[in-house]
Short mmCIF file of C-alpha atoms in Angstrom, two decimals:
data_model
loop_
_atom_site.label_atom_id
_atom_site.label_comp_id
_atom_site.label_asym_id
_atom_site.label_seq_id
_atom_site.Cartn_x
_atom_site.Cartn_y
_atom_site.Cartn_z
CA MET A 253 11.05 -3.76 20.72
CA LEU A 254 12.38 -4.25 17.20
CA SER A 255 13.44 -0.99 15.65
CA VAL A 256 11.63 -0.50 12.35
CA VAL A 257 11.30 2.17 9.75
CA PHE A 258 7.65 2.50 8.73
CA LEU A 259 6.57 3.24 5.18
CA LEU A 260 4.59 6.45 5.30
CA GLY A 261 3.05 8.49 2.49
CA VAL A 262 5.44 10.99 0.96
CA CYS A 263 3.24 14.06 1.47
CA SER A 264 2.63 13.09 5.08
CA LEU A 265 6.34 13.21 5.74
CA ALA A 266 6.93 16.42 3.83
CA SER A 267 4.06 18.36 5.33
CA GLY A 268 4.91 17.68 8.97
CA SER A 269 1.56 16.05 9.69
CA PRO A 270 0.95 13.98 12.86
CA LEU A 271 2.27 10.92 11.05
CA SER A 272 5.82 10.21 12.19
CA LEU A 273 8.61 7.68 11.92
CA LYS A 274 10.21 6.03 14.91
CA HIS A 275 13.50 6.99 13.27
CA SER A 276 14.19 9.41 10.45
CA PRO A 277 14.19 7.70 7.05
CA ARG A 278 17.47 7.25 5.23
CA SER A 279 17.67 8.09 1.55
CA ASP A 280 18.21 4.44 0.58
CA LEU A 281 14.99 3.37 2.29
CA ILE A 282 12.52 5.25 0.16
CA ARG A 283 11.96 3.67 -3.24
CA ILE A 284 10.63 0.66 -5.08
CA VAL A 285 13.84 -1.30 -5.39
CA GLY A 286 14.71 -3.17 -8.58
CA GLY A 287 11.61 -2.08 -10.44
CA ASN A 288 10.84 -1.20 -14.06
CA ASP A 289 8.59 1.26 -15.84
CA ALA A 290 5.01 -0.01 -16.15
CA ASN A 291 1.92 0.73 -18.21
CA ILE A 292 -1.28 1.33 -16.25
CA ALA A 293 -3.11 -0.79 -18.86
CA ASP A 294 -1.26 -3.78 -17.42
CA TYR A 295 -2.03 -2.81 -13.81
CA PRO A 296 -5.37 -1.00 -14.16
CA TYR A 297 -6.27 -1.49 -10.51
CA GLN A 298 -3.43 0.76 -9.31
CA VAL A 299 -4.32 4.30 -8.18
CA SER A 300 -2.47 7.26 -6.73
CA ILE A 301 -3.78 8.66 -3.45
CA LEU A 302 -3.34 12.40 -3.47
CA MET A 303 -2.88 14.67 -0.44
CA TYR A 304 -3.34 18.35 -1.19
CA GLY A 305 -3.11 17.42 -4.88
CA GLU A 306 0.24 15.60 -4.61
CA HIS A 307 1.00 11.88 -4.68
CA SER A 308 1.07 10.54 -1.13
CA CYS A 309 0.29 6.81 -1.20
CA GLY A 310 -0.92 4.05 -3.45
CA GLY A 311 -4.21 2.19 -3.51
CA SER A 312 -6.20 -0.30 -5.51
CA ILE A 313 -9.65 -0.27 -7.12
CA ILE A 314 -11.93 -2.88 -5.60
CA THR A 315 -15.30 -1.63 -6.93
CA LYS A 316 -16.48 1.36 -8.96
CA ASP A 317 -17.03 3.24 -5.69
CA PHE A 318 -14.29 2.02 -3.34
CA ILE A 319 -10.48 2.09 -3.12
CA LEU A 320 -8.39 -0.10 -0.80
CA SER A 321 -5.31 1.40 0.87
CA ALA A 322 -3.37 1.49 4.16
CA ALA A 323 -4.63 3.11 7.36
CA HIS A 324 -1.30 4.82 8.06
CA CYS A 325 -1.79 7.00 4.97
CA PHE A 326 -4.70 8.82 6.61
CA HIS A 327 -3.88 10.46 9.90
CA ASP A 328 -7.20 12.29 10.27
CA GLU A 329 -10.29 10.82 8.60
CA SER A 330 -12.30 13.98 9.31
CA ARG A 331 -10.06 15.94 6.92
CA VAL A 332 -11.33 13.95 3.98
CA SER A 333 -11.35 17.01 1.70
CA GLN A 334 -7.54 17.05 1.57
CA PHE A 335 -7.44 13.67 -0.22
CA GLY A 336 -8.13 12.71 -3.81
CA VAL A 337 -7.54 9.77 -6.13
CA ARG A 338 -6.01 9.64 -9.63
CA VAL A 339 -6.95 6.63 -11.75
CA GLY A 340 -6.13 5.43 -15.24
CA SER A 341 -2.68 6.99 -15.71
CA SER A 342 0.84 5.59 -15.76
CA LEU A 343 2.06 9.09 -14.87
CA ARG A 344 2.18 10.36 -11.33
CA THR A 345 1.27 14.01 -12.07
CA SER A 346 -0.94 13.95 -15.15
CA GLY A 347 -3.39 11.96 -17.22
CA GLY A 348 -6.23 9.72 -16.22
CA GLN A 349 -9.07 11.06 -14.09
CA MET A 350 -9.22 12.71 -10.66
CA PHE A 351 -11.85 11.81 -8.08
CA LYS A 352 -12.79 13.34 -4.76
CA VAL A 353 -13.03 11.17 -1.68
CA LYS A 354 -16.36 11.05 0.15
CA LYS A 355 -15.37 8.99 3.17
CA ILE A 356 -12.31 7.32 4.67
CA SER A 357 -12.78 4.19 6.79
CA SER A 358 -9.53 3.24 8.55
CA HIS A 359 -9.59 0.05 10.60
CA PRO A 360 -10.50 0.97 14.21
CA GLY A 361 -7.83 -1.42 15.47
CA PHE A 362 -4.98 0.21 13.55
CA ASN A 363 -1.95 0.68 15.82
CA TYR A 364 0.61 3.38 14.97
CA ASP A 365 3.26 1.68 17.13
CA THR A 366 3.02 -1.75 15.53
CA PHE A 367 1.21 -1.02 12.22
CA ASP A 368 -1.11 -3.92 12.99
CA ASN A 369 -4.49 -3.76 11.21
CA ASP A 370 -3.06 -1.37 8.60
CA VAL A 371 -6.02 -1.21 6.20
CA ALA A 372 -8.35 1.54 5.01
CA VAL A 373 -11.22 1.74 2.55
CA LEU A 374 -11.98 4.98 0.66
CA GLU A 375 -15.43 5.73 -0.73
CA LEU A 376 -15.33 7.94 -3.79
CA ALA A 377 -17.64 10.93 -4.22
CA SER A 378 -18.58 9.71 -7.68
CA SER A 379 -18.36 6.32 -9.35
CA LEU A 380 -15.58 5.16 -11.64
CA THR A 381 -16.25 4.13 -15.22
CA PHE A 382 -14.31 0.98 -15.99
CA GLY A 383 -12.29 0.79 -19.19
CA THR A 384 -8.68 0.61 -20.38
CA GLY A 385 -6.43 1.45 -17.43
CA VAL A 386 -9.28 1.47 -14.91
CA GLN A 387 -10.37 -1.95 -13.61
CA PRO A 388 -10.97 -3.55 -10.20
CA ILE A 389 -8.61 -6.10 -8.69
CA GLN A 390 -9.97 -9.36 -7.35
CA LEU A 391 -9.68 -9.85 -3.58
CA PRO A 392 -8.80 -13.25 -2.10
CA SER A 393 -11.24 -15.64 -0.49
CA ALA A 394 -10.97 -16.66 3.11
CA SER A 395 -9.47 -19.98 1.99
CA THR A 396 -6.79 -18.47 -0.28
CA SER A 397 -3.45 -20.13 0.39
CA PHE A 398 -0.05 -18.49 0.64
CA VAL A 399 3.03 -20.33 -0.63
CA ASN A 400 6.60 -19.31 0.06
CA GLY A 401 8.29 -18.12 -3.08
CA GLN A 402 5.18 -17.62 -5.21
CA ASN A 403 5.67 -14.68 -7.53
CA SER A 404 3.88 -11.51 -6.53
CA VAL A 405 3.88 -8.06 -8.02
CA ALA A 406 4.06 -4.68 -6.28
CA THR A 407 3.44 -1.38 -8.09
CA GLY A 408 3.77 2.30 -7.16
CA TRP A 409 5.35 5.72 -7.64
CA GLY A 410 7.85 5.74 -4.75
CA LEU A 411 11.25 7.44 -4.93
CA THR A 412 13.63 5.73 -7.35
CA SER A 413 17.13 6.77 -6.24
CA ASP A 414 18.99 8.01 -3.17
CA ASN A 415 17.97 11.62 -2.52
CA GLY A 416 16.05 11.47 -5.80
CA ASP A 417 12.57 12.33 -6.93
CA LEU A 418 9.34 10.38 -6.95
CA ALA A 419 8.95 8.16 -10.00
CA THR A 420 7.30 9.97 -12.88
CA ILE A 421 6.17 6.68 -14.43
CA LEU A 422 4.52 3.82 -12.57
CA GLN A 423 7.05 1.25 -11.37
CA VAL A 424 6.56 -2.51 -11.02
CA VAL A 425 8.66 -5.12 -9.23
CA THR A 426 8.20 -8.88 -8.96
CA VAL A 427 8.99 -10.26 -5.52
CA PRO A 428 8.72 -13.70 -3.87
CA LEU A 429 6.00 -14.09 -1.25
CA ILE A 430 7.02 -14.98 2.30
CA THR A 431 4.37 -16.49 4.57
CA THR A 432 3.57 -15.07 7.99
CA THR A 433 5.25 -17.91 9.84
CA SER A 434 8.36 -17.83 7.67
CA CYS A 435 8.70 -14.07 8.07
CA GLN A 436 8.42 -14.45 11.85
CA ASN A 437 10.94 -17.26 12.07
CA SER A 438 13.43 -16.72 9.27
CA TYR A 439 13.98 -12.96 9.26
CA SER A 440 14.95 -10.25 11.75
CA TYR A 441 11.40 -9.04 12.44
CA GLY A 442 10.36 -11.84 14.81
CA SER A 443 7.24 -11.05 16.83
CA ALA A 444 6.79 -7.71 15.05
CA ILE A 445 5.07 -9.78 12.32
CA THR A 446 1.55 -10.41 13.51
CA PRO A 447 -0.91 -12.99 12.07
CA ARG A 448 -2.36 -10.11 10.04
CA MET A 449 0.84 -9.53 8.08
CA ILE A 450 2.73 -11.25 5.29
CA CYS A 451 6.09 -10.38 3.74
CA ALA A 452 7.55 -10.25 0.24
CA GLY A 453 10.91 -9.29 -1.20
CA SER A 454 14.45 -10.37 -1.86
CA ALA A 455 17.88 -8.82 -2.14
CA GLY A 456 17.53 -5.87 -4.49
CA LYS A 457 13.77 -6.17 -5.02
CA ASP A 458 11.25 -4.54 -2.72
CA SER A 459 8.62 -1.84 -2.21
CA CYS A 460 9.12 1.12 0.10
CA THR A 461 8.02 4.63 1.14
CA GLY A 462 5.79 6.33 -1.39
CA ASP A 463 4.38 2.91 -2.35
CA SER A 464 2.45 2.59 0.93
CA GLY A 465 -1.15 1.48 0.54
CA GLY A 466 -0.47 -0.05 -2.84
CA PRO A 467 -1.32 -3.62 -3.87
CA LEU A 468 0.65 -6.82 -3.70
CA VAL A 469 -0.86 -9.10 -6.35
CA SER A 470 -0.33 -12.74 -7.28
CA ASN A 471 -2.09 -14.58 -10.08
CA GLY A 472 -4.55 -11.74 -10.53
CA VAL A 473 -5.54 -11.61 -6.83
CA GLN A 474 -4.54 -8.92 -4.36
CA LEU A 475 -3.00 -10.62 -1.34
CA GLY A 476 -1.44 -7.66 0.47
CA ILE A 477 -1.26 -3.92 1.05
CA VAL A 478 2.14 -2.19 1.26
CA SER A 479 2.56 -1.38 4.95
CA TRP A 480 6.06 -1.12 6.44
CA GLY A 481 9.63 -2.35 6.41
CA GLN A 482 13.14 -1.77 7.66
CA ILE A 483 15.88 -1.74 5.02
CA CYS A 484 14.32 -1.80 1.59
CA GLY A 485 15.88 -4.27 -0.80
CA ALA A 486 17.88 -6.05 1.91
CA ALA A 487 17.56 -9.82 1.98
CA ALA A 488 17.17 -9.89 5.76
CA THR A 489 14.35 -7.33 5.88
CA PRO A 490 11.70 -7.98 3.25
CA GLY A 491 8.74 -5.65 2.83
CA VAL A 492 5.80 -6.19 5.18
CA TYR A 493 2.23 -6.19 3.88
CA THR A 494 -1.24 -6.21 5.42
CA LYS A 495 -2.68 -9.69 4.91
CA ILE A 496 -6.02 -9.08 3.20
CA THR A 497 -7.55 -12.47 3.99
CA GLU A 498 -7.66 -11.36 7.64
CA PHE A 499 -9.81 -8.33 6.77
CA LEU A 500 -12.40 -9.63 4.33
CA PRO A 501 -15.35 -9.22 6.75
CA TYR A 502 -14.25 -5.65 7.52
CA ILE A 503 -13.85 -4.72 3.84
CA ASN A 504 -17.06 -6.43 2.70
CA ASN A 505 -19.09 -4.76 5.42
CA ILE A 506 -18.08 -1.37 4.04
CA ILE A 507 -18.43 -1.99 0.30
CA ARG A 508 -21.64 -4.06 0.25
#
């Protein structure tokens, strides 16, 4: 089987939770690569998922009551009280508003060995109020097309340097989209890329650990969820994202 380094939430790694990597992460595998500081007003759908009050993963606002993220960020749905969400702030540790999580719905088909079906929906304990810095992102339709090379944007607060700290300010990176078939055939992942995954990235531009669960957006539509990867920022190993078009019935059944 292809050896991969999965992109887990930072707190999950630090706290020794049941989440684990197939191999220990290297310091150069744990940051948004090639990004710049961003203002939450420009990416108002981005949220920080907190674990025990600390940034763990990213997520996106899809309605006033629901957040979209990655299943691998939540190792035990019954321990919902340990998770929270910060919205409306460019800063990782302050500003905006904090919300408790009422329920976590991770896809029942999520596989920790392959990271297939890596999607989760969080229901908030109280509703968001939309305004500057707090807005939902549009999800794709079932007929949304994916074009190799189309510009897409990933955002998050992952680590920013080797052996460094988490980003204090939201980071943004623009990366070219890579279709499922192209990622299977033209890169080193091969059959590890399932029909429920897409890729994005180029040499020196990528998302990585600490950005897990965050959105991949193109033309105002969220196409992917940060899921896993191998060598961040390497041309041969672009970031792998959950392909949202494959999960619209699952998501809509929860949020309706």
